[in-house]
Structures are given as structure tokens and as C-alpha cells.
Amino acid sequence: EEKFRREIVDLAILQPGEKIIDIGCGTGTLALQAANDVGKSGTVLGVDATPSMVKRAKIKASRMLPDFSNLRFEEGLAQALPAEENSFDVVFSTFTFHHLPGEDLQALVMTEIRRVLKPGGRAVLVDFPGGHGHKAHAHCCGADVVVPETDPMVDLVKSVGLSVERCQTVRMLG
């Protein structure tokens, strides 16, 4: 899992001092890696709707980053993020959208991503193409270059005024 999450974090080309949010952070693996990348001058917020996941993420962070002052985890919903408008340089969402029942909720979450993303910011959205499997599509949003793609996530991204820089399939296993 750590190798795969590292690949996802690397897609964003994080810089020291950036503000990051990880939506659906689970046990916090990606958020921990991002916190290391942005350093003490940056901040990372991991948000998950499941209290037990937030608890596990906090425990993992306390073990792996003794001083994790630039990282915090909160319980929250993807459609109502505990954050101000235009507050993050990078938004990550890894394997969250397939848990959202219905297109309306998915559109609401994408609108929320747009709300918290700073102008010129980047979003890295990773999910299964059309269900579960051993591959995932990674969507890097925020640039002005649009890559033609038939994945429904691309239409969802464009519907809130973001553009797609790159779509790619990433292998989760082996």
C-alpha cells in the first residue's frame, strides 16, 4: 500500500509549504507521506467519515511522525469538508468516489473539492474505472491541458470548472 500511495503523492509534485487535504484518508498512509513532502512549513489535513479510520490514522501518525504538528486528522464528510474556501494547494481523493452512492452525491463532492481548492491548485483523484479491480485511474486536475478520456470521472471534473491535465491507469498490485 505504501508504494502505491507514494506513486499517487508523487503525481502532485508537492512543494514545501503547501497546504494539502486528503479526502477519505482512511488510515492516513497518503497523508503521512504528504506531510513529509511539504515539511514543517506545510500542512496536511486528512478527513474521513469513519471515526475508527480517523482514530487509526492518528495512532499511525503518532508512531511514524513523533512530531506531526503539520498533520491533523478529522472526522468529516466529503460533501461538507471542514475547510474554508480556496484553502488547499492540493486535494487528494483516493478510492473515495466508488463509495459515494449516486451521481448527485458524487457531483456534490466534486463541487466541494472545487470549493476548497485554491485557484491554480491541483487535485489528484484516484478510483476504480467502472468498479473494483487491480487497476485504478489517476486524474490530475488543475492545468489547462485536457486529455481526451471516456471515464465518467473526467466529465464530473469538467462539470465543476476544473480541467484535466492527465489521466492514467496505475497498477495497484505487482
XYZ file of C-alpha atoms in Angstrom:
174
model
C 0.000 0.000 0.000
C 2.775 2.471 0.873
C 4.440 2.094 -2.534
C 1.141 2.686 -4.327
C 0.301 5.729 -2.167
C 3.810 7.089 -2.784
C 3.152 6.908 -6.522
C -0.089 8.852 -6.043
C 1.577 11.533 -3.884
C 4.346 11.906 -6.464
C 1.760 12.748 -9.149
C 1.055 16.046 -7.365
C 4.712 17.165 -7.263
C 4.290 18.572 -3.752
C 6.354 21.561 -2.683
C 7.493 22.601 0.799
C 4.954 24.875 2.460
C 1.908 23.687 0.527
C -1.462 23.015 2.149
C -2.887 19.577 1.395
C -6.185 17.810 2.086
C -6.673 14.054 1.767
C -10.381 13.265 1.403
C -11.263 9.763 2.535
C -7.872 9.440 4.207
C -8.525 6.024 5.738
C -5.605 5.026 7.970
C -3.559 8.028 6.866
C -0.814 6.457 4.740
C -1.022 9.042 1.942
C -1.415 11.963 4.360
C 1.714 10.881 6.255
C 3.732 10.792 3.049
C 2.384 14.190 2.006
C 3.244 15.655 5.431
C 6.852 14.569 4.971
C 6.943 16.112 1.491
C 5.531 19.537 2.435
C 7.672 19.756 5.560
C 7.045 21.751 8.710
C 6.147 24.859 6.706
C 3.269 22.985 5.039
C 0.109 21.441 6.442
C -1.881 18.301 5.724
C -5.469 17.597 6.744
C -6.791 14.050 6.479
C -10.585 13.747 6.504
C -12.598 10.546 6.764
C -16.253 9.842 7.539
C -15.420 6.762 9.607
C -14.388 7.504 13.208
C -12.373 4.275 13.510
C -10.295 5.224 10.447
C -9.546 8.664 11.878
C -8.520 7.047 15.155
C -6.218 4.578 13.358
C -4.700 7.405 11.292
C -3.917 9.387 14.447
C -2.296 6.357 16.081
C -0.242 5.634 12.960
C 0.871 9.266 12.749
C 1.936 9.329 16.396
C 4.115 6.259 15.788
C 5.594 7.266 12.446
C 5.917 11.025 12.932
C 6.663 11.773 16.588
C 6.247 15.497 15.869
C 3.366 15.613 13.433
C 2.451 19.230 14.085
C 1.909 19.803 10.345
C -0.585 16.918 10.105
C -4.044 16.510 11.572
C -6.921 14.115 11.046
C -10.609 14.969 11.415
C -13.870 13.163 11.059
C -15.916 14.708 8.272
C -17.959 14.161 5.154
C -16.543 14.586 1.672
C -19.564 16.699 0.706
C -19.107 19.069 3.673
C -15.370 19.424 4.245
C -14.194 21.159 7.432
C -12.280 23.796 5.483
C -12.521 27.332 4.167
C -12.982 28.175 0.502
C -9.778 28.282 -1.599
C -7.665 26.895 1.232
C -5.684 23.989 -0.291
C -2.943 23.834 -2.901
C -3.558 20.125 -3.451
C -6.578 17.881 -2.936
C -6.161 14.108 -2.864
C -9.050 11.668 -3.060
C -8.042 8.039 -3.368
C -10.713 5.347 -3.686
C -13.455 7.551 -2.295
C -15.802 8.119 -5.224
C -16.837 4.475 -5.643
C -18.133 4.608 -2.044
C -20.432 7.544 -2.861
C -23.910 6.289 -3.797
C -25.295 8.066 -6.823
C -24.231 10.696 -9.301
C -25.790 13.540 -7.302
C -23.606 12.869 -4.262
C -20.534 12.452 -6.461
C -21.276 15.807 -8.114
C -21.724 17.415 -4.693
C -18.342 16.072 -3.548
C -16.658 17.286 -6.733
C -18.183 20.740 -6.164
C -16.781 20.652 -2.626
C -13.329 19.752 -3.981
C -13.536 22.766 -6.286
C -14.627 24.968 -3.354
C -11.641 24.152 -1.128
C -9.048 24.091 -3.925
C -7.055 27.297 -4.381
C -7.084 28.889 -7.846
C -4.317 27.166 -9.791
C -4.316 24.285 -7.305
C -4.085 20.606 -8.156
C -6.362 17.687 -7.433
C -5.292 14.075 -7.715
C -8.328 11.809 -7.876
C -7.836 8.055 -7.974
C -10.552 5.456 -8.264
C -11.513 2.243 -9.975
C -12.703 2.570 -13.576
C -16.193 1.108 -13.563
C -15.930 -0.901 -10.373
C -13.347 -2.753 -8.339
C -10.221 -4.261 -9.812
C -6.456 -4.355 -9.782
C -6.074 -1.120 -11.710
C -7.129 2.410 -10.965
C -7.428 5.612 -12.934
C -5.490 8.607 -11.691
C -6.802 12.026 -12.638
C -4.616 15.099 -12.173
C -6.721 18.211 -12.350
C -5.960 21.887 -12.407
C -3.951 22.505 -15.548
C -5.257 23.870 -18.837
C -4.410 20.802 -20.907
C -7.297 18.419 -21.464
C -6.580 14.792 -22.274
C -9.432 13.055 -24.127
C -10.813 10.254 -21.978
C -14.121 8.440 -21.725
C -14.021 7.800 -17.979
C -17.096 9.354 -16.270
C -14.799 10.996 -13.691
C -13.474 13.292 -16.413
C -16.959 14.638 -17.127
C -17.514 15.108 -13.401
C -14.248 17.051 -13.068
C -15.102 19.285 -16.020
C -18.644 19.882 -14.727
C -17.294 21.951 -11.809
C -14.926 24.022 -13.929
C -11.711 22.083 -13.410
C -9.658 20.828 -16.299
C -7.882 17.517 -16.680
C -4.134 17.514 -17.095
C -3.623 13.788 -17.279
C -5.494 10.513 -16.977
C -3.600 7.327 -16.496
C -4.094 3.798 -15.323
C -1.958 2.787 -12.384
C -1.425 -0.769 -11.222
C -2.229 -1.378 -7.595
C -0.678 -4.820 -7.359
C 2.622 -6.101 -8.711
